[in-house]
PDB file of C-alpha atoms and ligand atoms in Angstrom:
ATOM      1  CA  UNK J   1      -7.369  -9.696  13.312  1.00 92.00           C
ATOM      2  CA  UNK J   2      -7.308  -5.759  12.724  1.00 95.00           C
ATOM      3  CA  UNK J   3     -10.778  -4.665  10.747  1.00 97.00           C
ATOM      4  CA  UNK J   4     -10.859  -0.937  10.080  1.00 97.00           C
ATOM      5  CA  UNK J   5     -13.023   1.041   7.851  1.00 98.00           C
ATOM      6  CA  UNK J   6     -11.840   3.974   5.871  1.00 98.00           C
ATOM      7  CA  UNK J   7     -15.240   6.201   5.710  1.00 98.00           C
ATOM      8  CA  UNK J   8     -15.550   9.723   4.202  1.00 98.00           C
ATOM      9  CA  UNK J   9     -17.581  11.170   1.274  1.00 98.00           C
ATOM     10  CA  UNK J  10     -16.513  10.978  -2.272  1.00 97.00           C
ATOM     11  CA  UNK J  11     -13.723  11.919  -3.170  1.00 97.00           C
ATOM     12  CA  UNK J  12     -12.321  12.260   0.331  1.00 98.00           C
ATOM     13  CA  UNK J  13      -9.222   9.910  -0.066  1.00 98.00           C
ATOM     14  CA  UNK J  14     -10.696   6.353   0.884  1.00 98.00           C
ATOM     15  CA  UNK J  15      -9.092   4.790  -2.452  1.00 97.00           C
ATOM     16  CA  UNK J  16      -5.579   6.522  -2.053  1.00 97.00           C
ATOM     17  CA  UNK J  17      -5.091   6.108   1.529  1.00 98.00           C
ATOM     18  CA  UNK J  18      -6.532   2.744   1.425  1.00 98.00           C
ATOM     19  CA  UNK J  19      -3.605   1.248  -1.004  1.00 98.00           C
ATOM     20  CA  UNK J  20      -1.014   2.981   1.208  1.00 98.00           C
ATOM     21  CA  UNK J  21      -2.324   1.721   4.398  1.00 98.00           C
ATOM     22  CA  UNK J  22      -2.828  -2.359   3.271  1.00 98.00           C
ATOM     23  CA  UNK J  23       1.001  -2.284   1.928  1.00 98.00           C
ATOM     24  CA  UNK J  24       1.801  -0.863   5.350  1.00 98.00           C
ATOM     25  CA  UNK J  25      -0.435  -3.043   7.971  1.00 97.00           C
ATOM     26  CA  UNK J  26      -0.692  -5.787   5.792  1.00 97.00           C
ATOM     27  CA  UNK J  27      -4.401  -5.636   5.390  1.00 97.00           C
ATOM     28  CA  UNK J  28      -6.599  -6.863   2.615  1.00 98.00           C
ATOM     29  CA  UNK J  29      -8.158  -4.425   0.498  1.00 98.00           C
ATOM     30  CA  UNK J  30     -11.769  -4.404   0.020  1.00 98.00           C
ATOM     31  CA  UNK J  31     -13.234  -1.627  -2.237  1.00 98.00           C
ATOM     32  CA  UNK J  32     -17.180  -2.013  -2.879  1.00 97.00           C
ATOM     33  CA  UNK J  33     -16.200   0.543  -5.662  1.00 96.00           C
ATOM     34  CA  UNK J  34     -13.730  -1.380  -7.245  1.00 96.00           C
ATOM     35  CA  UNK J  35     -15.623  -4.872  -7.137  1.00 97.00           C
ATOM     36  CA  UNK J  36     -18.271  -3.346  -9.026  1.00 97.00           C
ATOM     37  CA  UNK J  37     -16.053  -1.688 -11.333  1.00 96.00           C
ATOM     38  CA  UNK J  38     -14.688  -4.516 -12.222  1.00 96.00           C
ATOM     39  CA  UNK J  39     -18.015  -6.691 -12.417  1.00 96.00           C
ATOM     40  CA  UNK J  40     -19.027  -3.564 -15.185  1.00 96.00           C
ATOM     41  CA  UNK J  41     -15.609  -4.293 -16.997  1.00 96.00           C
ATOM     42  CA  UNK J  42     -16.415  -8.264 -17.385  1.00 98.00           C
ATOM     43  CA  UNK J  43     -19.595  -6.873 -18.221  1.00 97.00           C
ATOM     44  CA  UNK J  44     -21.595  -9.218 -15.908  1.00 96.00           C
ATOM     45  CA  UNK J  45     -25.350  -8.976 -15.581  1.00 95.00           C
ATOM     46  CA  UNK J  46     -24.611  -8.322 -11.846  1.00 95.00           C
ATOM     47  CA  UNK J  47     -21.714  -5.188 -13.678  1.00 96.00           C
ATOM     48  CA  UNK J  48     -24.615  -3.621 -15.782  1.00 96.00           C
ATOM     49  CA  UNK J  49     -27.523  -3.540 -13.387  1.00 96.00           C
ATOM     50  CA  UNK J  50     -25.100  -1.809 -10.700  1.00 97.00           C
ATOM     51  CA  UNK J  51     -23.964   0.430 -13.950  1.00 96.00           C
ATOM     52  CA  UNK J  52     -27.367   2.056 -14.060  1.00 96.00           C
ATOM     53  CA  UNK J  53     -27.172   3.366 -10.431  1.00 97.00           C
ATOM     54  CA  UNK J  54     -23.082   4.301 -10.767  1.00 96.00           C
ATOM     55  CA  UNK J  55     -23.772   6.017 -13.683  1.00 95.00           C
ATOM     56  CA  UNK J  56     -26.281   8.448 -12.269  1.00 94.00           C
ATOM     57  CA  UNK J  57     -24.554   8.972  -8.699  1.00 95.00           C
ATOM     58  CA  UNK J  58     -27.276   6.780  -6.777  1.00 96.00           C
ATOM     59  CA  UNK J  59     -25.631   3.977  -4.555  1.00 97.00           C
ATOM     60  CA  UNK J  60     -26.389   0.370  -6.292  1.00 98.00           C
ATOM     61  CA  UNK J  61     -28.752  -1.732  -3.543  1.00 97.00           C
ATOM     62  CA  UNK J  62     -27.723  -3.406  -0.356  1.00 97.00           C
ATOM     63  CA  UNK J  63     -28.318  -6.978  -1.567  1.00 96.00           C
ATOM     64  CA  UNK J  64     -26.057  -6.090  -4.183  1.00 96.00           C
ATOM     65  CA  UNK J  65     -22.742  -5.249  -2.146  1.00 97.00           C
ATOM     66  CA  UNK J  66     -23.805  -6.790   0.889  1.00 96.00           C
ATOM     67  CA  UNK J  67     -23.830 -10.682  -1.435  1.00 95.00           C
ATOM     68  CA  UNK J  68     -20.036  -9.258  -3.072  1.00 95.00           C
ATOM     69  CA  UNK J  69     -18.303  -8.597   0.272  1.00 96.00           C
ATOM     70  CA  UNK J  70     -19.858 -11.946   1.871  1.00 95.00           C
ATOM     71  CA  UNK J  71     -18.549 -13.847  -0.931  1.00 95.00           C
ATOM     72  CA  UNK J  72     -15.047 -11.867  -0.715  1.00 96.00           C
ATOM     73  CA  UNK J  73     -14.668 -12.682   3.339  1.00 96.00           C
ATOM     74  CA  UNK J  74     -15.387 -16.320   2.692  1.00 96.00           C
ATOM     75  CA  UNK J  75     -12.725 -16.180  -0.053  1.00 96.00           C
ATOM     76  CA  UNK J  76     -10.235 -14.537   2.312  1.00 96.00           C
ATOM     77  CA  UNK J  77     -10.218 -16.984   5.324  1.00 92.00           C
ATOM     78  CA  UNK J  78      -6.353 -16.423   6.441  1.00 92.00           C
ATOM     79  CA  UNK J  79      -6.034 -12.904   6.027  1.00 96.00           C
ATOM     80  CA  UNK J  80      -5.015 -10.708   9.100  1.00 94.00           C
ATOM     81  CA  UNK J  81      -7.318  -7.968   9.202  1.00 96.00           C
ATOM     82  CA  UNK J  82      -9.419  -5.934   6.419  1.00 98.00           C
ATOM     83  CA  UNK J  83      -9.518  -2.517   5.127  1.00 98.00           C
ATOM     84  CA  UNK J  84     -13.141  -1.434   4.171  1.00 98.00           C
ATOM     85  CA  UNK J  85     -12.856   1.331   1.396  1.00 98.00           C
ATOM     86  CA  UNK J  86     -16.790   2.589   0.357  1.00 96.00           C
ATOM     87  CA  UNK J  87     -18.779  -0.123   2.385  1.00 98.00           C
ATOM     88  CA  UNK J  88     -20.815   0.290   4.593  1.00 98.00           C
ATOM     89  CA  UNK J  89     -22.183   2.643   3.100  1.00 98.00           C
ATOM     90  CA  UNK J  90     -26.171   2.482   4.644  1.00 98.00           C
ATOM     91  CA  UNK J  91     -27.125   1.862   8.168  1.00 96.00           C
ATOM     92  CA  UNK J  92     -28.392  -1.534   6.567  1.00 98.00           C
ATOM     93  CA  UNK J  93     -24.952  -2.781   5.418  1.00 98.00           C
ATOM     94  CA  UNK J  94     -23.126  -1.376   8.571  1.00 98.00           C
ATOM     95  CA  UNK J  95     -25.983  -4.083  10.521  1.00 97.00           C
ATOM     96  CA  UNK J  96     -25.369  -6.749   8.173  1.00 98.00           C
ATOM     97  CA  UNK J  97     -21.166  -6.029   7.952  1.00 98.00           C
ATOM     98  CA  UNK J  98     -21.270  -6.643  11.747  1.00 97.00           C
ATOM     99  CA  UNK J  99     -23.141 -10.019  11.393  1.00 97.00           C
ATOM    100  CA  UNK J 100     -21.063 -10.922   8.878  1.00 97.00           C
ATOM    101  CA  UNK J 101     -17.834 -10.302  11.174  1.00 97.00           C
ATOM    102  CA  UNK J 102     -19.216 -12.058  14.117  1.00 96.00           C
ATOM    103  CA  UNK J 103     -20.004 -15.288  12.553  1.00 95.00           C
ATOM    104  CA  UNK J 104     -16.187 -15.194  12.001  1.00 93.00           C
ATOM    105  CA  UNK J 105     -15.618 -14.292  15.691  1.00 93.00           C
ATOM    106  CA  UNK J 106     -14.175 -10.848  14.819  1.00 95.00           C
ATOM    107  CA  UNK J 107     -15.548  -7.296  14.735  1.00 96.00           C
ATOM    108  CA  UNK J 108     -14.794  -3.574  13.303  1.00 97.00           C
ATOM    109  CA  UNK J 109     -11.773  -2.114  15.305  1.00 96.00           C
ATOM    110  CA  UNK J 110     -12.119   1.286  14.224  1.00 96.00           C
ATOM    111  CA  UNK J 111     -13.962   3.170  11.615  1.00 98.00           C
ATOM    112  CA  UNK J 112     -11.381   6.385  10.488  1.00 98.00           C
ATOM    113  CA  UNK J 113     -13.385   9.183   9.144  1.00 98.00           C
ATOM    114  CA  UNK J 114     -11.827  11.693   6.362  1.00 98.00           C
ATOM    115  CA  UNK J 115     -13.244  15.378   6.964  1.00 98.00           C
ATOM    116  CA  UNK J 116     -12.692  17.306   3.534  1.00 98.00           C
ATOM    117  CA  UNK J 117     -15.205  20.241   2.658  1.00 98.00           C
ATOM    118  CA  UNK J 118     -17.311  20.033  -0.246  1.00 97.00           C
ATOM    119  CA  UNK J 119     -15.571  22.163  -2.632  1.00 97.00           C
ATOM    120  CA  UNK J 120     -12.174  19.977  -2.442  1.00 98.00           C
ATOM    121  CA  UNK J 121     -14.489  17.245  -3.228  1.00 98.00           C
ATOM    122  CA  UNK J 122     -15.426  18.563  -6.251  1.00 97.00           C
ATOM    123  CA  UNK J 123     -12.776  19.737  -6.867  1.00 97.00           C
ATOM    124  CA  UNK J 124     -11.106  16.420  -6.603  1.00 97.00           C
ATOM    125  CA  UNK J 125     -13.262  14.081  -8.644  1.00 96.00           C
ATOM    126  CA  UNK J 126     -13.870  16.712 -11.288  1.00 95.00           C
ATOM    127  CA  UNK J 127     -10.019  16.718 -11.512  1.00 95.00           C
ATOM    128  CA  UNK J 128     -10.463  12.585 -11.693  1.00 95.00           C
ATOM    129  CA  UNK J 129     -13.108  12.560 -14.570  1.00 94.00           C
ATOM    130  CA  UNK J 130     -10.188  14.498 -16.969  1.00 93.00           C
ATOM    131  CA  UNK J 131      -8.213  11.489 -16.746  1.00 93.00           C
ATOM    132  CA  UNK J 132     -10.245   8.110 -15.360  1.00 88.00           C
ATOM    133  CA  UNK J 133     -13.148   7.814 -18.025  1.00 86.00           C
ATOM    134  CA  UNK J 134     -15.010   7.280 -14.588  1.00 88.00           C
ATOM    135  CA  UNK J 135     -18.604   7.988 -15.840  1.00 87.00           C
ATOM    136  CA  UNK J 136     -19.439   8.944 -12.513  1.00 92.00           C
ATOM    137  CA  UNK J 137     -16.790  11.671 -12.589  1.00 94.00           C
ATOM    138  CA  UNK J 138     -17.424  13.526 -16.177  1.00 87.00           C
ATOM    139  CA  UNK J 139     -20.250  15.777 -14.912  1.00 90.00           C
ATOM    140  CA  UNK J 140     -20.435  18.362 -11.525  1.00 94.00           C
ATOM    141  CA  UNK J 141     -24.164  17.322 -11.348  1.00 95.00           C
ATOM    142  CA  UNK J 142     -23.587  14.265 -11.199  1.00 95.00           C
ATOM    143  CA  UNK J 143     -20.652  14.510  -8.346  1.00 96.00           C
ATOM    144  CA  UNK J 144     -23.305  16.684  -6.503  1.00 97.00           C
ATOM    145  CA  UNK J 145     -25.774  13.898  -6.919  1.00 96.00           C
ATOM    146  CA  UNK J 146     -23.217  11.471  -5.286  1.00 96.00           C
ATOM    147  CA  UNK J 147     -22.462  13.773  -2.606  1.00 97.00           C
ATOM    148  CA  UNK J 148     -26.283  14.263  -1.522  1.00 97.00           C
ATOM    149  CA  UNK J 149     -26.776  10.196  -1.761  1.00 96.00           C
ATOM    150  CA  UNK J 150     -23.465  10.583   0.491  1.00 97.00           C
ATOM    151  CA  UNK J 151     -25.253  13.154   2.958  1.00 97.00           C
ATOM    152  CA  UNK J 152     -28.932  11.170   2.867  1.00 97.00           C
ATOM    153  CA  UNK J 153     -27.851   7.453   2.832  1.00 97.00           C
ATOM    154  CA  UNK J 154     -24.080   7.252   4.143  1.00 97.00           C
ATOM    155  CA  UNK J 155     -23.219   9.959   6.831  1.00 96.00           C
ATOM    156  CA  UNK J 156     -25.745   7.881   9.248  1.00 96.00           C
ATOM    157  CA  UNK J 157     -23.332   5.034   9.617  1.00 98.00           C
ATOM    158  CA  UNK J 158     -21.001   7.269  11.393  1.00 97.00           C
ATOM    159  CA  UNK J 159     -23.610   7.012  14.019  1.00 96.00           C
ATOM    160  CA  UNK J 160     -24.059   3.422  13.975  1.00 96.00           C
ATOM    161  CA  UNK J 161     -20.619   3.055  15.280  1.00 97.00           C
ATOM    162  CA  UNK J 162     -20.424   6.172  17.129  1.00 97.00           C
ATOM    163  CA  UNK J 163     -22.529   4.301  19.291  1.00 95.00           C
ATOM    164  CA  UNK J 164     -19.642   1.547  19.910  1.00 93.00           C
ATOM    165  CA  UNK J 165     -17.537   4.598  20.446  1.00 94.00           C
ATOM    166  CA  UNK J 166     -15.538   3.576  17.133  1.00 95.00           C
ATOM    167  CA  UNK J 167     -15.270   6.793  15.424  1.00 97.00           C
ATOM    168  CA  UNK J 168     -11.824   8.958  14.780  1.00 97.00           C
ATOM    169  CA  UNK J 169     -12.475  11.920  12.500  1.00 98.00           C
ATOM    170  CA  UNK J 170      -9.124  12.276  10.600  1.00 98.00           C
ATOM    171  CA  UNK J 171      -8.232  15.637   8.979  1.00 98.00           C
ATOM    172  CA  UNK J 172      -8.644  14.828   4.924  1.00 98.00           C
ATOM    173  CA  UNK J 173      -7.007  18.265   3.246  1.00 98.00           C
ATOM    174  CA  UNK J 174      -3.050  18.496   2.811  1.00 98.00           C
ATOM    175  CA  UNK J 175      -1.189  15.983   0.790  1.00 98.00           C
ATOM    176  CA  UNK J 176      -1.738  12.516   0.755  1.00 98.00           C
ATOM    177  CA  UNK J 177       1.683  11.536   2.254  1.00 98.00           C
ATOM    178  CA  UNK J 178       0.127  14.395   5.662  1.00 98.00           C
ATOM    179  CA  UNK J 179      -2.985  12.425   5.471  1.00 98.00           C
ATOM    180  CA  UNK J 180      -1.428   9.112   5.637  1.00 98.00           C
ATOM    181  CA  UNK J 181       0.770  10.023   8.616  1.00 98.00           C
ATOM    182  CA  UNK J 182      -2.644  11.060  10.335  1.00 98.00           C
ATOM    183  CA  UNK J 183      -4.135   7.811  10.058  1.00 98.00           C
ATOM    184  CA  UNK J 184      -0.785   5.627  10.367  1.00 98.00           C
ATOM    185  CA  UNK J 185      -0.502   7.496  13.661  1.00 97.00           C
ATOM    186  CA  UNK J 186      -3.789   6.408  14.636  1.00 97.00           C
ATOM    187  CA  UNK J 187      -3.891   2.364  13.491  1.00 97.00           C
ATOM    188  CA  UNK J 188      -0.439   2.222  15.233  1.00 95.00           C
ATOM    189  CA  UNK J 189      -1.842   3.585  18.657  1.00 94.00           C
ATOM    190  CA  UNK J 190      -5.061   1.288  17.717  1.00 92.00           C
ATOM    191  CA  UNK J 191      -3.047  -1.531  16.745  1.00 88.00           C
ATOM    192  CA  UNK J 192      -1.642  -2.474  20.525  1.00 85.00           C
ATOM    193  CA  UNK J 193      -5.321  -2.182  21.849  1.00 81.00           C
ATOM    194  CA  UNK J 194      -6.610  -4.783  19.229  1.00 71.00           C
ATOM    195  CA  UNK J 195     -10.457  -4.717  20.674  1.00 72.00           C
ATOM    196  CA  UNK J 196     -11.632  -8.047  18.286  1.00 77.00           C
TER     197      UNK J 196
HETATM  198  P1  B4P Q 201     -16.250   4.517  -4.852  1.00 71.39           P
HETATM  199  O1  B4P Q 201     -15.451   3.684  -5.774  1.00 71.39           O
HETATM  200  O2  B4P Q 201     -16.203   4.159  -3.409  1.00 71.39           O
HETATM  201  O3  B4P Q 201     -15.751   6.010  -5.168  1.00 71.39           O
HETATM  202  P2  B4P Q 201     -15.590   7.345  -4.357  1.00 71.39           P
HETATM  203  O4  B4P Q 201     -16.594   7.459  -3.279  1.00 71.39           O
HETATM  204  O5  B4P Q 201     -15.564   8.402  -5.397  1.00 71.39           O
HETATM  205  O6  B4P Q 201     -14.206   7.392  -3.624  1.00 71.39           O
HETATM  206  P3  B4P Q 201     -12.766   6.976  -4.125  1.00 71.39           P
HETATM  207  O7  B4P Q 201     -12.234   6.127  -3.068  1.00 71.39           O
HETATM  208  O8  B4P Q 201     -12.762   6.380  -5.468  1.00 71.39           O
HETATM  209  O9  B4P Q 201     -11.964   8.327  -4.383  1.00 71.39           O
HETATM  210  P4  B4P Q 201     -10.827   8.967  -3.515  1.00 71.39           P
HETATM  211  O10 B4P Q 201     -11.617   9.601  -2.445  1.00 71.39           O
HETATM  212  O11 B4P Q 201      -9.708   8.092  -3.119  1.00 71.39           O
HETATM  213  O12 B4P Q 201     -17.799   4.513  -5.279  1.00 71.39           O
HETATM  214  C1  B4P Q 201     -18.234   4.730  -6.618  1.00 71.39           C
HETATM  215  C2  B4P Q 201     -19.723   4.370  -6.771  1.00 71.39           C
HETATM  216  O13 B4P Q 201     -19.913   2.934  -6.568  1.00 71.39           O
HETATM  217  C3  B4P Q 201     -20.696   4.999  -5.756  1.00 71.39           C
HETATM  218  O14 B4P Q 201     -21.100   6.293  -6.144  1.00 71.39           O
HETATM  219  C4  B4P Q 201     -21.860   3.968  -5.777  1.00 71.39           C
HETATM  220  O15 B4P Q 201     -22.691   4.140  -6.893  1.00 71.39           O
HETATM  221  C5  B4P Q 201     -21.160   2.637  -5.931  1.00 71.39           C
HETATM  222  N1  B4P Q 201     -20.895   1.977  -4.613  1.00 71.39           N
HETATM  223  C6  B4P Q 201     -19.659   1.708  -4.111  1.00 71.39           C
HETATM  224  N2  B4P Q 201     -19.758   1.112  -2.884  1.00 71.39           N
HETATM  225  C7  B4P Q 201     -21.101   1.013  -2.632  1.00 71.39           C
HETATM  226  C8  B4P Q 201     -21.845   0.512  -1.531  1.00 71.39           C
HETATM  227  N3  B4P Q 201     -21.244  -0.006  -0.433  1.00 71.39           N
HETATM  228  N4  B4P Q 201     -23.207   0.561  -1.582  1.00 71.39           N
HETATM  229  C9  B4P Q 201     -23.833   1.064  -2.657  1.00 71.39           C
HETATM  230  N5  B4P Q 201     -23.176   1.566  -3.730  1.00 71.39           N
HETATM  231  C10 B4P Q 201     -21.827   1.542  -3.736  1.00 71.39           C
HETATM  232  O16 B4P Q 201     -10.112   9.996  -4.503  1.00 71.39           O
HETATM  233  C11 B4P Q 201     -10.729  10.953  -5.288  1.00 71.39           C
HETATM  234  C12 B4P Q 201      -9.710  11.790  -6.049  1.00 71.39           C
HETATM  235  O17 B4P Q 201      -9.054  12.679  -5.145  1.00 71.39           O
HETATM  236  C13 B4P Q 201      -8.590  11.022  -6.738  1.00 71.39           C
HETATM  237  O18 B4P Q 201      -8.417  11.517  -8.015  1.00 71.39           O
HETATM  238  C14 B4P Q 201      -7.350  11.273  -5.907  1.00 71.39           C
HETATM  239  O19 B4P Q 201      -6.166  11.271  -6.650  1.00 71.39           O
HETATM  240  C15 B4P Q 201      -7.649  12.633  -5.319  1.00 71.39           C
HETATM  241  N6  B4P Q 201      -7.018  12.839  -4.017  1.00 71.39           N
HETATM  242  C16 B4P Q 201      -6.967  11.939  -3.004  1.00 71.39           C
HETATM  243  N7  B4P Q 201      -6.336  12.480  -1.939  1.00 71.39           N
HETATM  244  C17 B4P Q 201      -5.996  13.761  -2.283  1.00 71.39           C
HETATM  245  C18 B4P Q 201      -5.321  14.825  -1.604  1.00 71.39           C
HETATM  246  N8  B4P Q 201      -4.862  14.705  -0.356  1.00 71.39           N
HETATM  247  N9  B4P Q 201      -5.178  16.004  -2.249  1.00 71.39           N
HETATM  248  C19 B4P Q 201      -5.644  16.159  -3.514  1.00 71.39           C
HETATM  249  N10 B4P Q 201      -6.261  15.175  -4.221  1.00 71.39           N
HETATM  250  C20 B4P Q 201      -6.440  13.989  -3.615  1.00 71.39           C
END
């Protein structure tokens, strides 16, 4: 298997580069962002209690995300490798993702890290909001919010697999098609290494 996260603030590309990387490397997708996007749109109970964090920027609790990406691994028993898009997102769900991974005799290869300075992100979502009806998007204060919970919560899990010596920064400003030849050019070198 090939595991890689795709880590990097809001905004910084982890949902575009993610959908051109799995149709590349053959990789199954898993968004934390989307799964409980989609949850809000069946309008579960699990959908509207996440809803009340989304909607003000906070992140929606560990239990939460941590139970949805169990249940998608045990759903996804023949795949050969996943993408991570948004998770882990606390130094609690980078723990538990590693658990998770090494019940099923595999680990994180890589974790790819998109640096883009604050104002593109900004920039970027409140670009988003004009078209996506993203709640989370309409407002600046609320893309702020999301970028402190980024900076307080999220950044730390950088470390946790800095540690491993897992971490490639990856240059996140220029198009998407110079950003995807960055990371392609990395998960290719990676690829032939295969540490899990
Ligand atoms: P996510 O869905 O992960 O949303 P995101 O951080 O905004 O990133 P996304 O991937 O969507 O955007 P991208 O950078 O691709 O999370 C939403 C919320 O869900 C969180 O705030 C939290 O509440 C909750 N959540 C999710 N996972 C969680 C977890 N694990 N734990 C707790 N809570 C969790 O793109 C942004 C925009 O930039 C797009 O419009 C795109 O077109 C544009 N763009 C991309 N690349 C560009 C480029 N090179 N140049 C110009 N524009 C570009």
């Amino acid at each position: 298997m090939f595991n890689l996260i795709l880590f990097g603030p809001p905004g910084s590309g982890k949902g575009t580069q993610s959908e051109k990387l799995i149709a590349k490397y053959n990789l199954k997708h898993l968004s934390t962002g989307d799964l409980l996007r989609s949850e809000i749109a069946g309008k579960t109970q699990l959908g509207m209690e996440a809803k009340k964090f989304m909607d003000k920027g906070n992140l929606v609790p560990d239990e939460v995300v941590i139970g949805m990406i169990n249940d998608a691994l045990d759903n996804n028993p023949d795949v050969q490798g996943f993408l991570f898009d948004g998770f882990p997102r606390t130094a609690r769900q980078a723990e538990e993702l590693d658990e998770l991974l090494s019940k099923k005799h595999t680990c994180i290869d890589v974790m790819l890290a998109l640096k883009v300075s604050e104002e593109e992100l900004v920039k970027r979502l409140s670009k988003r909001g004009e078209t996506s009806g993203r709640s989370d998007d309409i407002n600046e204060s609320i893309i702020r919010a999301r970028i402190v919970e980024y900076h307080k919560k999220t950044a730390t899990v950088a470390d946790h697999y800095q540690k491993a010596n897992k971490v490639l920064m990856v240059e996140g400003e220029g198009t998407v098609d110079e950003i995807f030849e960055r990371l392609s050019k990395e998960v290719d070198r990676l690829k032939k290494l295969a540490n899990c």
